[in-house]
CSV table of C-alpha atoms in Angstrom, one decimal:
chain,number,residue,atom,x,y,z
A,17,ILE,CA,-28.1,94.4,253.6
A,18,LEU,CA,-31.0,93.1,255.5
A,19,ASP,CA,-32.0,96.7,256.4
A,20,SER,CA,-32.0,97.6,252.7
A,21,LEU,CA,-34.1,94.6,251.8
A,22,GLU,CA,-36.6,95.2,254.6
A,23,LYS,CA,-36.9,98.9,253.8
A,24,ASN,CA,-37.7,98.1,250.2
A,25,GLY,CA,-39.9,95.0,250.7
A,26,ALA,CA,-37.3,92.9,249.0
A,27,ARG,CA,-36.0,89.4,249.6
A,28,ALA,CA,-32.9,87.5,248.6
A,29,THR,CA,-31.3,84.1,248.9
A,30,PHE,CA,-28.3,83.9,251.2
A,31,PHE,CA,-26.0,80.9,250.8
A,32,VAL,CA,-24.3,80.3,254.2
A,33,VAL,CA,-21.2,78.5,255.1
A,34,GLY,CA,-22.0,76.0,257.8
A,35,ASP,CA,-19.1,76.7,260.1
A,36,ARG,CA,-20.3,80.3,260.3
A,37,VAL,CA,-23.9,79.6,261.1
A,38,SER,CA,-23.6,79.6,264.9
A,39,ALA,CA,-21.7,82.9,264.9
A,40,ASN,CA,-24.3,84.5,262.6
A,41,ALA,CA,-27.5,82.8,263.9
A,42,ALA,CA,-29.2,86.0,264.7
A,43,SER,CA,-28.7,87.4,261.2
A,44,ILE,CA,-29.7,84.2,259.6
A,45,LEU,CA,-32.9,84.0,261.6
A,46,ARG,CA,-33.7,87.7,260.8
A,47,ALA,CA,-33.2,87.0,257.1
A,48,HIS,CA,-35.5,84.0,257.3
A,49,GLN,CA,-38.1,86.0,259.2
A,50,LEU,CA,-37.9,88.7,256.5
A,51,GLY,CA,-38.9,86.0,253.9
A,52,CYS,CA,-35.3,85.5,252.6
A,53,GLU,CA,-34.2,82.0,251.6
A,54,ILE,CA,-31.2,80.4,253.3
A,55,GLY,CA,-29.2,78.1,251.0
A,56,ASN,CA,-26.2,75.9,251.6
A,57,HIS,CA,-22.6,76.9,250.7
A,58,THR,CA,-21.0,73.8,252.2
A,59,TYR,CA,-19.8,73.5,255.8
A,60,GLY,CA,-16.2,74.7,255.3
A,61,HIS,CA,-16.3,76.5,251.9
A,62,LYS,CA,-14.6,73.6,250.2
A,63,TYR,CA,-14.5,73.2,246.5
A,64,ILE,CA,-17.0,70.4,245.9
A,65,THR,CA,-15.0,68.9,243.0
A,66,LYS,CA,-12.1,68.2,245.4
A,67,LEU,CA,-14.3,66.3,247.9
A,68,SER,CA,-15.2,62.6,248.0
A,69,ALA,CA,-18.9,61.8,247.7
A,70,GLU,CA,-18.9,61.1,251.4
A,71,GLY,CA,-17.0,64.3,252.2
A,72,LEU,CA,-19.4,66.4,250.1
A,73,ALA,CA,-22.5,64.7,251.7
A,74,SER,CA,-21.1,65.5,255.1
A,75,GLN,CA,-20.5,69.2,254.2
A,76,LEU,CA,-24.0,69.5,252.9
A,77,ASP,CA,-25.7,67.6,255.7
A,78,LYS,CA,-23.9,69.4,258.5
A,79,THR,CA,-24.8,72.8,257.0
A,80,ASN,CA,-28.5,71.8,256.4
A,81,GLN,CA,-28.8,70.6,260.0
A,82,LEU,CA,-27.3,73.8,261.4
A,83,VAL,CA,-29.5,76.0,259.2
A,84,ALA,CA,-32.6,74.0,260.1
A,85,GLY,CA,-31.6,74.4,263.8
A,86,VAL,CA,-31.8,78.2,263.4
A,87,THR,CA,-34.7,78.6,261.0
A,88,GLY,CA,-36.6,75.4,261.2
A,89,VAL,CA,-36.2,74.9,257.5
A,90,SER,CA,-33.5,72.8,255.7
A,91,PRO,CA,-32.0,74.3,252.6
A,92,VAL,CA,-33.0,72.9,249.2
A,93,LEU,CA,-30.5,75.0,247.3
A,94,MET,CA,-26.8,75.1,247.4
A,95,ARG,CA,-24.1,77.3,245.8
A,96,PRO,CA,-20.8,75.6,244.9
A,97,PRO,CA,-17.9,77.5,246.4
A,98,GLY,CA,-15.9,79.1,243.7
A,99,GLY,CA,-18.5,78.1,241.2
A,100,PHE,CA,-16.8,74.7,240.7
A,101,TYR,CA,-18.9,71.6,240.1
A,102,ASP,CA,-18.8,68.4,238.0
A,103,SER,CA,-21.2,65.5,237.3
A,104,ALA,CA,-20.0,63.6,240.4
A,105,SER,CA,-20.5,66.4,242.8
A,106,LEU,CA,-23.9,67.2,241.2
A,107,SER,CA,-24.9,63.6,241.7
A,108,VAL,CA,-24.3,64.0,245.5
A,109,VAL,CA,-26.1,67.4,245.5
A,110,GLY,CA,-29.1,65.9,243.6
A,111,GLY,CA,-29.1,62.9,245.9
A,112,ARG,CA,-29.8,65.3,248.7
A,113,GLY,CA,-32.8,66.7,246.8
A,114,MET,CA,-30.9,69.9,246.2
A,115,SER,CA,-30.3,72.1,243.1
A,116,ALA,CA,-27.1,74.0,242.5
A,117,ILE,CA,-27.4,77.7,242.0
A,118,MET,CA,-24.8,79.8,240.1
A,119,TRP,CA,-25.2,83.3,238.9
A,120,SER,CA,-25.7,85.4,235.7
A,121,ILE,CA,-24.0,88.5,237.1
A,122,ASP,CA,-20.9,88.3,239.2
A,123,THR,CA,-20.3,91.7,240.9
A,124,ARG,CA,-16.8,90.6,242.0
A,125,ASP,CA,-17.5,92.5,245.2
A,126,TRP,CA,-15.2,90.1,247.1
A,127,GLN,CA,-12.3,91.2,244.9
A,128,HIS,CA,-12.6,95.0,244.6
A,129,ARG,CA,-14.7,95.8,247.7
A,130,ASN,CA,-15.8,99.0,246.1
A,131,ALA,CA,-19.5,100.0,246.4
A,132,GLN,CA,-19.6,102.0,243.2
A,133,LYS,CA,-18.1,99.2,241.1
A,134,THR,CA,-20.8,96.8,242.5
A,135,ILE,CA,-23.6,99.3,241.8
A,136,ASP,CA,-22.3,99.9,238.3
A,137,GLU,CA,-22.0,96.2,237.6
A,138,VAL,CA,-25.6,95.5,238.7
A,139,LEU,CA,-27.2,98.5,237.2
A,140,SER,CA,-25.5,98.1,233.8
A,141,LYS,CA,-26.3,94.4,233.4
A,142,VAL,CA,-29.3,93.4,235.3
A,143,LYS,CA,-32.4,92.1,233.5
A,144,ASP,CA,-35.4,90.1,234.4
A,145,GLY,CA,-34.6,86.6,235.8
A,146,ASP,CA,-31.0,87.3,236.7
A,147,ILE,CA,-29.2,85.8,239.7
A,148,VAL,CA,-26.7,88.3,241.1
A,149,LEU,CA,-23.7,87.1,243.1
A,150,MET,CA,-22.7,89.2,246.0
A,151,HIS,CA,-21.1,88.6,249.4
A,152,GLU,CA,-22.5,89.9,252.7
A,153,LEU,CA,-19.1,89.9,254.3
A,154,TYR,CA,-18.2,93.4,253.1
A,155,SER,CA,-19.5,96.8,254.2
A,156,SER,CA,-19.1,98.0,250.6
A,157,THR,CA,-21.6,95.4,249.5
A,158,ALA,CA,-24.1,96.7,252.1
A,159,ASP,CA,-23.5,100.2,250.8
A,160,ALA,CA,-24.1,99.1,247.2
A,161,THR,CA,-27.3,97.3,248.2
A,162,ALA,CA,-28.6,100.4,249.9
A,163,THR,CA,-28.2,102.3,246.6
A,164,PHE,CA,-29.2,99.9,243.9
A,165,VAL,CA,-32.1,98.1,245.6
A,166,PRO,CA,-34.4,101.2,245.7
A,167,GLN,CA,-33.2,102.4,242.2
A,168,LEU,CA,-34.2,99.0,240.7
A,169,ALA,CA,-37.4,98.8,242.7
A,170,ALA,CA,-38.4,102.2,241.3
A,171,GLN,CA,-37.8,100.8,237.8
A,172,GLY,CA,-40.3,97.9,238.6
A,173,PHE,CA,-37.8,95.2,239.5
A,174,GLN,CA,-38.9,92.8,242.3
A,175,PHE,CA,-36.3,91.3,244.6
A,176,VAL,CA,-37.3,87.7,245.3
A,177,THR,CA,-35.6,84.5,246.5
A,178,VAL,CA,-34.3,82.0,243.9
A,179,SER,CA,-37.1,79.6,244.7
A,180,GLU,CA,-39.7,82.4,244.4
A,181,LEU,CA,-38.1,83.5,241.0
A,182,ALA,CA,-38.6,79.9,239.7
A,183,GLN,CA,-42.2,79.8,241.0
A,184,PHE,CA,-43.0,83.2,239.4
A,185,LYS,CA,-41.5,82.1,236.1
A,186,GLY,CA,-43.5,78.8,236.2
A,187,LYS,CA,-40.4,76.7,236.5
A,188,ALA,CA,-39.7,73.8,238.9
A,189,LEU,CA,-36.2,73.7,240.3
A,190,THR,CA,-35.0,70.2,239.8
A,191,ALA,CA,-32.5,68.4,242.0
A,192,ASN,CA,-29.2,67.6,240.4
A,193,GLN,CA,-29.6,70.7,238.0
A,194,VAL,CA,-27.6,73.9,237.8
A,195,TYR,CA,-29.2,77.3,237.4
A,196,TYR,CA,-27.5,80.5,236.3
A,197,SER,CA,-30.6,82.5,235.8
A,198,ILE,CA,-34.3,81.8,235.6
A,199,ARG,CA,-36.1,83.4,232.7
């Protein structure tokens, strides 16, 4: 995925699980150096609605510390595992100065692990300001990225981080808020 992004002058936001940061430090650092944004996906991929306020705070803080240890930058965005959140969990997220990022297109790549299905899902639905959910764990996702990134770039799409998207759209990402797209 990083090769495809680099080849096409593209960037993305990667939401990392904290307990995987050490094992993937080199990739996280490379993504950061390529101008990608590193976000927080909790320490143990726990549904944040099932955690106490203290438990969620610990999950976020540990991951932020680990990411900052690799990149020098602490995440300001988080993605709730499974897409589950409620007002109590958002209060903790916002208390950490973070926004919750969801998605407007779910490729379901984690479920089907089929590159062509991922390509079709993105190309048939994407429009300006969308946030596309994919998972870097699967080779099929990397294969899909290698195909649709240059196709969309040729159509004039720019691949930017979530924070850059907000900036380009003249929007300020607000702590304690949830974003599905930025138009």
